[in-house]
Tab-separated table of C-alpha atoms in Angstrom:
chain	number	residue	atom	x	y	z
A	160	UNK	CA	21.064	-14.232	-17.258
A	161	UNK	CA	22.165	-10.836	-16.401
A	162	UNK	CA	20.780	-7.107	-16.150
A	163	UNK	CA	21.148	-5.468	-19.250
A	164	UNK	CA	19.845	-2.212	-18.917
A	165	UNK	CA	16.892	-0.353	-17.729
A	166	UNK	CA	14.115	1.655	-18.833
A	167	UNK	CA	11.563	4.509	-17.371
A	168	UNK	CA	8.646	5.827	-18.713
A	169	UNK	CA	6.269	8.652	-16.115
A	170	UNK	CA	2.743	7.020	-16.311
A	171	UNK	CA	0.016	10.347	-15.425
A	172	UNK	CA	-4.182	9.150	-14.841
A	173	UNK	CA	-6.675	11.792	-13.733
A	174	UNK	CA	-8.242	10.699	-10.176
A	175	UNK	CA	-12.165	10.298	-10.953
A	176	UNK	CA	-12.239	13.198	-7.845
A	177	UNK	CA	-9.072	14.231	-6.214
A	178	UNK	CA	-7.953	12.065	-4.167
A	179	UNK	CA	-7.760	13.888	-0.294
A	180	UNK	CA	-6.211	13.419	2.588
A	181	UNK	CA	-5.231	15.133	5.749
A	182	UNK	CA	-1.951	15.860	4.403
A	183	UNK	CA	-2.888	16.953	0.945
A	184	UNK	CA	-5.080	16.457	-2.394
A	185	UNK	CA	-3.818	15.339	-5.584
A	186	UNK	CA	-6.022	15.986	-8.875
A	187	UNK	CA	-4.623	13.070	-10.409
A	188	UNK	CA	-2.061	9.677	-9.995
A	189	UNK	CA	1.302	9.947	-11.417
A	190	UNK	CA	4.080	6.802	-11.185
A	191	UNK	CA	7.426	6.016	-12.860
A	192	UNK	CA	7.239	2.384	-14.490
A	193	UNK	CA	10.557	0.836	-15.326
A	194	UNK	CA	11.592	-1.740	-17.021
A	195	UNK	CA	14.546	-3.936	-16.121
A	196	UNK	CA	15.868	-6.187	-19.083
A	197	UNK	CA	18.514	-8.514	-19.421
A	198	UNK	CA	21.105	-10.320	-21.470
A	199	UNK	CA	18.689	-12.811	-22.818
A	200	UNK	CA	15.535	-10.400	-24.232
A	201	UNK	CA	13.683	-11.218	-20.851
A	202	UNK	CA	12.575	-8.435	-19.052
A	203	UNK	CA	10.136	-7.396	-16.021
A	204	UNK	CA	8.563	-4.005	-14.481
A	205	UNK	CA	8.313	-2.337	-11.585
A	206	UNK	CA	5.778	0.887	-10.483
A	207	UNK	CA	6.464	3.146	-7.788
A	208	UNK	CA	4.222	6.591	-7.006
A	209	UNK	CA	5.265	8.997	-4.653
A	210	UNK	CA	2.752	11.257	-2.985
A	211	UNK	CA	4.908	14.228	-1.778
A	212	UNK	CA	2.698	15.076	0.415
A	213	UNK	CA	2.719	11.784	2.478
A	214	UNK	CA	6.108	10.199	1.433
A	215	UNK	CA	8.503	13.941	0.835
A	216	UNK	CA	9.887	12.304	-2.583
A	217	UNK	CA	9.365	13.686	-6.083
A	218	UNK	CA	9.131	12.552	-9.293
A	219	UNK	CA	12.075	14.304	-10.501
A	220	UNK	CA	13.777	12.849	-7.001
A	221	UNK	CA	12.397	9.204	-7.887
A	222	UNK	CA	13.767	9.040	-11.182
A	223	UNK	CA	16.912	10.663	-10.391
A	224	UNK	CA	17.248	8.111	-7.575
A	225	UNK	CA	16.453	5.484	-9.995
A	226	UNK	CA	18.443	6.055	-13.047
A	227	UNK	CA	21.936	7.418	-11.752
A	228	UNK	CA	21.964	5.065	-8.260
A	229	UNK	CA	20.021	2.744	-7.652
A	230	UNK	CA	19.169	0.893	-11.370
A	231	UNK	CA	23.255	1.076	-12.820
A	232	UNK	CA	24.453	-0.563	-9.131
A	233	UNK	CA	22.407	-3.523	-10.874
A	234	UNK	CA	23.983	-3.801	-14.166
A	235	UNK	CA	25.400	-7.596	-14.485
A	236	UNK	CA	23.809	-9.011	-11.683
A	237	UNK	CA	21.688	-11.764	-11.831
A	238	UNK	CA	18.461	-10.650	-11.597
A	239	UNK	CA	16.774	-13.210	-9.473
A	240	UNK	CA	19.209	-12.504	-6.547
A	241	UNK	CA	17.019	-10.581	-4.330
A	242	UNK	CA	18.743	-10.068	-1.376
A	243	UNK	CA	22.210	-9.288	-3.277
A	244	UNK	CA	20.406	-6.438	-5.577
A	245	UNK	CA	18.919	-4.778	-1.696
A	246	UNK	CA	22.542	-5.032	-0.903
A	247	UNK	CA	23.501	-3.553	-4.011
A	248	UNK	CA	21.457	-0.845	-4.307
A	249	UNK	CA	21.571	-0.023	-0.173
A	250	UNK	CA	25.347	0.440	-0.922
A	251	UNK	CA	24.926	2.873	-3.905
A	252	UNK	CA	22.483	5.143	-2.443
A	253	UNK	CA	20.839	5.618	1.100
A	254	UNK	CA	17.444	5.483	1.426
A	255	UNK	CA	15.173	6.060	-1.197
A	256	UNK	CA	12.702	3.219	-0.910
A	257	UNK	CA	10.263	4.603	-3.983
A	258	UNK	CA	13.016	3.889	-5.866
A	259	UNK	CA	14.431	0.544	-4.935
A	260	UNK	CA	10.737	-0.401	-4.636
A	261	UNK	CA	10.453	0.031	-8.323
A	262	UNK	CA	13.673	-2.031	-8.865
A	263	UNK	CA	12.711	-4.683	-6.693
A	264	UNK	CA	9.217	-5.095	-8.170
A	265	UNK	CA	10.621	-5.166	-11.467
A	266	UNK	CA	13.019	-7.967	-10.614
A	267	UNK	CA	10.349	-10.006	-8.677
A	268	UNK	CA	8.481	-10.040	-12.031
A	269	UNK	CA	11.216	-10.763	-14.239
A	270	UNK	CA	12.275	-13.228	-12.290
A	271	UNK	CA	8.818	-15.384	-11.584
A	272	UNK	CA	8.138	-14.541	-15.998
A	273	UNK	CA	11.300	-16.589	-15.954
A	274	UNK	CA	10.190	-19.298	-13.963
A	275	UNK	CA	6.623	-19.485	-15.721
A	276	UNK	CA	5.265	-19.039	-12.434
A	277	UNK	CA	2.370	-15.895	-11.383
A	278	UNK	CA	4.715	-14.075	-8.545
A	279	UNK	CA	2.814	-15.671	-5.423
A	280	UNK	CA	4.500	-18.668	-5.680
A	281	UNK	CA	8.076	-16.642	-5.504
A	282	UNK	CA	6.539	-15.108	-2.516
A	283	UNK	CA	5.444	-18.504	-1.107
A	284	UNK	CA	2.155	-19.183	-2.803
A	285	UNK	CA	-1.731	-17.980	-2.135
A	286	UNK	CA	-3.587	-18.653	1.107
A	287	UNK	CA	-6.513	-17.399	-1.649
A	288	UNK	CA	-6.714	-16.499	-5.621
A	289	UNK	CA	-9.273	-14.257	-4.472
A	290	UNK	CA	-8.067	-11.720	-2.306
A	291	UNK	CA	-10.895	-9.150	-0.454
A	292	UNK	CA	-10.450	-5.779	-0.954
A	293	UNK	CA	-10.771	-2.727	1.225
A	294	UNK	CA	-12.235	0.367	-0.238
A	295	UNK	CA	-11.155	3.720	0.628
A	296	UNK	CA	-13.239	6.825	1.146
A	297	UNK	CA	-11.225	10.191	0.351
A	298	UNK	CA	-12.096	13.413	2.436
A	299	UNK	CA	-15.583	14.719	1.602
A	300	UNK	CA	-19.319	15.902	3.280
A	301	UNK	CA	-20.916	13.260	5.843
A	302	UNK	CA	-23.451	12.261	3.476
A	303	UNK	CA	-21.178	11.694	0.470
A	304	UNK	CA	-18.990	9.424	2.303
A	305	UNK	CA	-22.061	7.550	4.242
A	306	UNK	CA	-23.765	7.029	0.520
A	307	UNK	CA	-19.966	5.769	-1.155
A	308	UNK	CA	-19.786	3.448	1.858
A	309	UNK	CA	-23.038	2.168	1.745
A	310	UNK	CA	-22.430	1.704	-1.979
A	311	UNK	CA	-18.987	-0.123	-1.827
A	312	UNK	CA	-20.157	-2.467	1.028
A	313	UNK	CA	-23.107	-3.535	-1.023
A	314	UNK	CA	-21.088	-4.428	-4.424
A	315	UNK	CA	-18.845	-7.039	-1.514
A	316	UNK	CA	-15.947	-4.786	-0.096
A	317	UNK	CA	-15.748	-6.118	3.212
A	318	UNK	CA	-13.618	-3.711	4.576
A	319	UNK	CA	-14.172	0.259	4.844
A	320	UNK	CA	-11.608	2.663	5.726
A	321	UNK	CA	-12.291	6.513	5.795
A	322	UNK	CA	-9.448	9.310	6.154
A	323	UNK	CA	-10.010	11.755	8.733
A	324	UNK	CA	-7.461	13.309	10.843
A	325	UNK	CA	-8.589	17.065	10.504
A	326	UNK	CA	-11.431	17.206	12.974
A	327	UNK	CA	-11.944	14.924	15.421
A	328	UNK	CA	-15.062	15.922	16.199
A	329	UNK	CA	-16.138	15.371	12.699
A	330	UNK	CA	-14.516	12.611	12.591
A	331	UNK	CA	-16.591	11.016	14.967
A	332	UNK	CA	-19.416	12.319	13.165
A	333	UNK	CA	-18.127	10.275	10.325
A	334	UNK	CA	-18.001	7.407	11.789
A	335	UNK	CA	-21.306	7.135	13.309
A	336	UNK	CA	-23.112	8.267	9.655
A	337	UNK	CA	-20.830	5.332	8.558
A	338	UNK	CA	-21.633	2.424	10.935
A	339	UNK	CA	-25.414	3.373	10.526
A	340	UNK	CA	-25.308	2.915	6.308
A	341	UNK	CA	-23.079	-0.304	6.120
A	342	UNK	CA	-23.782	-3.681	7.345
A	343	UNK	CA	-22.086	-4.684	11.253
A	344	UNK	CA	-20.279	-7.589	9.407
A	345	UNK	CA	-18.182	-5.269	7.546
A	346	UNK	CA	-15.115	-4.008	9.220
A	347	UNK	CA	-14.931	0.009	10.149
A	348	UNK	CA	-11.369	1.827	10.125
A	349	UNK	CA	-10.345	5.452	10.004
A	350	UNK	CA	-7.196	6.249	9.045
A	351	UNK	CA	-6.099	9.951	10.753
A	352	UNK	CA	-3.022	10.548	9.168
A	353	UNK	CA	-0.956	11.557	12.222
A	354	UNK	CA	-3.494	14.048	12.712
A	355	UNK	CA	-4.782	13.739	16.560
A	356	UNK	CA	-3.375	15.726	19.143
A	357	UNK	CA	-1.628	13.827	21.583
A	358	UNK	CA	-3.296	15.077	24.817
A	359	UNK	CA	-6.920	14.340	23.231
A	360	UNK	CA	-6.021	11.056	21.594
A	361	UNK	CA	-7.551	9.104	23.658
A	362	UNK	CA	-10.503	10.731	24.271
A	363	UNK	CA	-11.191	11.001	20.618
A	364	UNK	CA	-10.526	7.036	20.025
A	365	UNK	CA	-12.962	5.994	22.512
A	366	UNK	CA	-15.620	8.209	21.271
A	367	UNK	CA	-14.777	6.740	17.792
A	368	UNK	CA	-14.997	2.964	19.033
A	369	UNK	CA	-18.653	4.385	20.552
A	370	UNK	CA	-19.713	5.270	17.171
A	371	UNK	CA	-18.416	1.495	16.117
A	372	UNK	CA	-15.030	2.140	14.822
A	373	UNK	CA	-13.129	-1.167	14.587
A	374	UNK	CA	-9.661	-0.207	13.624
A	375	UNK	CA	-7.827	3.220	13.743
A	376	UNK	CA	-4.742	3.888	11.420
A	377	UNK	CA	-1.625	6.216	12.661
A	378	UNK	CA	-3.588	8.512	14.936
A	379	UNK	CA	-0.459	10.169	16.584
A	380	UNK	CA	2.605	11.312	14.762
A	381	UNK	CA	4.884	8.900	13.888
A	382	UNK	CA	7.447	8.968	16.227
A	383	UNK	CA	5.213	9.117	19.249
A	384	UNK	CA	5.321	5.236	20.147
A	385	UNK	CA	4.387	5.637	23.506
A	386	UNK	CA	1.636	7.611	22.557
A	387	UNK	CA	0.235	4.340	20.286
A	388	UNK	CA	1.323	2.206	22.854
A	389	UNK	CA	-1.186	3.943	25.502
A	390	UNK	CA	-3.959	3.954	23.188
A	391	UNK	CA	-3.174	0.112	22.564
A	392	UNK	CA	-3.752	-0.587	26.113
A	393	UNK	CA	-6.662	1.644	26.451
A	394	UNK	CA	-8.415	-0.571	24.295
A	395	UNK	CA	-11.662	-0.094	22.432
A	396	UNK	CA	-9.954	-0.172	19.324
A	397	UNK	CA	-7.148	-2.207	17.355
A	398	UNK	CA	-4.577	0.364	16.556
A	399	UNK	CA	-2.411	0.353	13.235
A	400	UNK	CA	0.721	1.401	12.461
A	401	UNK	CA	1.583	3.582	9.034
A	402	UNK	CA	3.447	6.395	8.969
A	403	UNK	CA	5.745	4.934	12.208
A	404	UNK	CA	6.262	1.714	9.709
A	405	UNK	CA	9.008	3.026	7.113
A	406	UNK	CA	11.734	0.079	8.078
A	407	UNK	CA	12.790	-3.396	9.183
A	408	UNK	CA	13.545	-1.229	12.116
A	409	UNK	CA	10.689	0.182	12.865
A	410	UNK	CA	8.607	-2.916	12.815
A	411	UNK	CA	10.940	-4.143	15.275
A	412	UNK	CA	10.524	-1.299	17.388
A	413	UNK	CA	6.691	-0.751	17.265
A	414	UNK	CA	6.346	-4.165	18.226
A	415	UNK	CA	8.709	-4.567	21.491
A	416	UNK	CA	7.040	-1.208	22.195
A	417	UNK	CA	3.136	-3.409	21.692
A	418	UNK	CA	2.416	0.017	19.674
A	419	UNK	CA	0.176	-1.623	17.014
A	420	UNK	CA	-2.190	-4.550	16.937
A	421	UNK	CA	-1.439	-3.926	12.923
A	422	UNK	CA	1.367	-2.999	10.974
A	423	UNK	CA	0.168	-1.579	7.284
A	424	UNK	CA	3.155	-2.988	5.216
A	425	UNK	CA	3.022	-0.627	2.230
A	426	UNK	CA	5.663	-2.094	-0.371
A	427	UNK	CA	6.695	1.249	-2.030
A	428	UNK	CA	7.322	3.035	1.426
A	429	UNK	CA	9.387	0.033	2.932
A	430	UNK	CA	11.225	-0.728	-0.305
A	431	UNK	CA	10.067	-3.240	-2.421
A	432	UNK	CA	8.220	-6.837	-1.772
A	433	UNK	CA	11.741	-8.348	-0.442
A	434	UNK	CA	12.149	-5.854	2.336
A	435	UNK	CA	7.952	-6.246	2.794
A	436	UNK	CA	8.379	-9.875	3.530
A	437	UNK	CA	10.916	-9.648	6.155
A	438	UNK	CA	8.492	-7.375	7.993
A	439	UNK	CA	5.814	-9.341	7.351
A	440	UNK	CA	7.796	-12.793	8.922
A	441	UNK	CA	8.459	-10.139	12.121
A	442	UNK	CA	5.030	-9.248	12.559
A	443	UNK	CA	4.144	-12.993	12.391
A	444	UNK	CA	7.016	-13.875	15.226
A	445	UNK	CA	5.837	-10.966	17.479
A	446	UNK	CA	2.017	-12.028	16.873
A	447	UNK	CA	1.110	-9.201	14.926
A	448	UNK	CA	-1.418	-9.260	11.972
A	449	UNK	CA	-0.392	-7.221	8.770
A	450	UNK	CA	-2.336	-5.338	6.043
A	451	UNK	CA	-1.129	-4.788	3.034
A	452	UNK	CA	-1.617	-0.821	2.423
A	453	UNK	CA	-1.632	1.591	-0.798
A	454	UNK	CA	-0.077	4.723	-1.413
A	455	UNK	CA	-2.041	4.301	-3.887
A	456	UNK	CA	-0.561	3.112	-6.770
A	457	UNK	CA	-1.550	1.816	-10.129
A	458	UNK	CA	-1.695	-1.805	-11.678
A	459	UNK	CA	1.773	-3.060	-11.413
A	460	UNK	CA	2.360	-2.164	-8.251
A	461	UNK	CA	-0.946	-2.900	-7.016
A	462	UNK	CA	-0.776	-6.459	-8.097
A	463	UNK	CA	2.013	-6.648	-6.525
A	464	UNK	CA	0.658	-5.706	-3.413
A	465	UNK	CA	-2.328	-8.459	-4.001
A	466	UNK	CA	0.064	-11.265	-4.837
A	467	UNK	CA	2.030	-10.257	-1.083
A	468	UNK	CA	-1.441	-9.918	0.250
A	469	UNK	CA	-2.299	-13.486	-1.116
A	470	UNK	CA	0.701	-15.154	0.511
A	471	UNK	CA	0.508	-14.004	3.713
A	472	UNK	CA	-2.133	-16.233	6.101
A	473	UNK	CA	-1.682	-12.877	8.878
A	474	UNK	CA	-2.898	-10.375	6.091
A	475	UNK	CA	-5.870	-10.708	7.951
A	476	UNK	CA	-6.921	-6.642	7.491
A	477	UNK	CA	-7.871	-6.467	3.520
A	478	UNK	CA	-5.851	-4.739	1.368
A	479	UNK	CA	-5.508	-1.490	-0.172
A	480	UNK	CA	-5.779	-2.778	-3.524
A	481	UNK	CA	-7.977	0.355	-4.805
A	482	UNK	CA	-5.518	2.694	-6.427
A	483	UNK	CA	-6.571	1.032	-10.444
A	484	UNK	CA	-10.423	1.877	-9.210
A	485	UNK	CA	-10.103	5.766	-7.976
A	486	UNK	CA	-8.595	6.790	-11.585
A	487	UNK	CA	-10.711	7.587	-14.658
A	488	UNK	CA	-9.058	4.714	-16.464
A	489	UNK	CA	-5.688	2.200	-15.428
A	490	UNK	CA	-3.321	2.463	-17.622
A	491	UNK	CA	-1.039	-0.520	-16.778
A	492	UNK	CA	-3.292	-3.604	-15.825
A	493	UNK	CA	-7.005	-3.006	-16.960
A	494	UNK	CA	-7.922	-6.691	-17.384
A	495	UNK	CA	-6.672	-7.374	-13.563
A	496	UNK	CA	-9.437	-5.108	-12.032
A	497	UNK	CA	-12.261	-4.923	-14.433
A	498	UNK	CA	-14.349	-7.300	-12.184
A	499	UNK	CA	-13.165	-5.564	-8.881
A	500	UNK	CA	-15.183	-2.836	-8.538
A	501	UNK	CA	-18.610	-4.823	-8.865
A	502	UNK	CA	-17.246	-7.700	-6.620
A	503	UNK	CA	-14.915	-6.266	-3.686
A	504	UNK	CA	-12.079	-8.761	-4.461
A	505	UNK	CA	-9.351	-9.410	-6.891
A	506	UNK	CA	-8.316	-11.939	-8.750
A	507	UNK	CA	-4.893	-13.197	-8.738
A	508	UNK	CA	-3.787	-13.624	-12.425
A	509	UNK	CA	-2.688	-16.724	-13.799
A	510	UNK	CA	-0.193	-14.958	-16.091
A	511	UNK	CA	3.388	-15.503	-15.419
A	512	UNK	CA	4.827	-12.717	-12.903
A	513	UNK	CA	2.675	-10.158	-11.649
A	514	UNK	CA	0.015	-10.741	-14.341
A	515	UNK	CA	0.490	-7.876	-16.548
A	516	UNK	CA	0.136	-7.382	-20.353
A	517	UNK	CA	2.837	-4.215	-20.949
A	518	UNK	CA	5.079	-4.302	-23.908
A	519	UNK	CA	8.605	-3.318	-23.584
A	520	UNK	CA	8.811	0.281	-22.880
């Protein structure tokens, strides 16, 4: 078995409302799907989405990325070897996770379709089959996010996160309209985006824990470690790395720092589900729970990221496993998340791979 050739195809679905954050608002959720094959007809995909706004890459970037580096540095290999087609690609082009997070996903499929097997068990099998979900409330008035949160916690999500980041003030504001409308046994996070000032950081946190804030997300720009590390100690509050978490690397650094309680492993930002679990198994050394984050994506690589999510018994912060829920209709996976919405989990397919039904592109 060896890889053929490969295929991409730009996959567009209109966000039910644009989707906002701190750092921008996108009308609607665009990702390139490709499609690795091989010598023997069998074949597997891979999804990657960039948000410019968050991650700098295009679309034009991605697929140039994908199609003249990173996919032809595969041709002949065997596509179950993993850690050779990292190697492979790392050599060809520098950087570009979006795009060797495509490859990789695609690979991870094809390979467990191979085996017969639903990709959890390649990743080291499922703590659960049914994996809780955190939903995630875009940018909007006090009362429209207190009345989705409300809404979401009811139907089972037991996890909440809000984006905030602008205001602090507001923010706060936010949070305490929040706590009031959801139960105390589900969890409360805001995710800021980088967007807190470093001399008021810590001010702002604890007024945010006051207002029963369980978890904040990336608070200070990414390369202020010390910063998070301060905060950590303050206390009040678990704090979560994002934006600081692009690399092997940078796990290793936020945690000799103690700069996180969390690190959000996001698969397309850190390069696929192979580099994923090697952060994953350093967080778990270091003591370190994980969360498996969203970009957000649609349903290949969101599966994905619930298969990981599955596997790991320290993916103790739900998932971001929302992206096939915020668009007027998913394109790649329906069947996967028709239940999710009314339930707050998903259900791990039994289908071989990542439990898909796509034809060959």
């Amino acid at each position: 078995m060896k890889i053929a050739s490969f295929h991409t195809r730009v996959v567009r679905a209109p966000y039910r409302r644009p989707f906002a954050i701190s750092s921008g608002t996108s009308p609607e959720l665009i990702s390139l799907l490709v499609e690795v094959r091989t010598t023997d007809g069998a074949s597997g995909f891979g999804e990657s989405s960039p948000m410019t706004a968050y991650t700098g890459e295009t679309l034009a970037g991605l697929r140039a990325a994908v199609t003249e580096h990173a996919a032809p540095a595969l041709l002949g290999r065997d596509p179950r070897d993993l850690a050779g087609a990292h190697t492979a690609m790392d050599a060809a082009i520098r950087g570009q996770h979006l795009a060797k997070a495509a490859l990789d996903l695609a690979l991870h499929d094809l390979a467990a379709r191979a085996a017969g097997w639903p990709a959890h068990l390649l990743l080291g099998g499922a703590v659960t089959r049914r994996v809780p979900t955190t939903w995630v409330v875009g940018l909007g008035s006090l009362e429209e996010s207190a009345e989705e949160a409300a809404r979401h916690a009811e139907r089972g999500f037991p996890h909440i996160k809000l984006k905030g980041g602008e205001d602090p003030e507001r923010d706060a504001e936010l949070v305490a309209a929040v706590r009031k409308s959801i139960p105390e046994s589900v969890e409360l996070s805001l995710d800021a985006n980088e967007g807190y000032e470093p001399g008021g950081a810590l001010r702002t946190v604890q007024r945010l824990a006051d207002a029963g804030l369980d978890l904040i997300e990336q608070p200070l720009p990414r390369w202020d470690l010390a910063g998070l590390a301060a905060l950590r100690a303050h206390g009040g509050v678990r704090v979560m790395a994002d934006e600081s978490l692009q690399s092997l690397h940078d796990a290793l650094e936020l945690a000799r720092r103690g700069a996180a309680d969390v690190l959000n492993i996001k698969i397309l930002k850190v390069g696929g589900l192979h580099r994923a679990r090697q952060i994953a198994a350093l967080a778990e050394a270091a003591g370190l729970a994980v969360k498996i984050g969203s970009m957000p994506e649609l349903g290949v690589a969101t599966l994905a990221a619930a298969h990981l999510s599955a596997a790991l018994p320290h993916a103790t912060v739900p998932p971001d496993l929302v992206g096939p829920l915020l668009v007027e209709q998913e394109p790649l996976a329906p069947e996967a998340f028709a239940a999710t919405a009314g339930t707050g989990h998903v259900e791990l397919p039994d289908l071989p791979g990542l439990g898909h039904r796509l034809a060959p592109l």
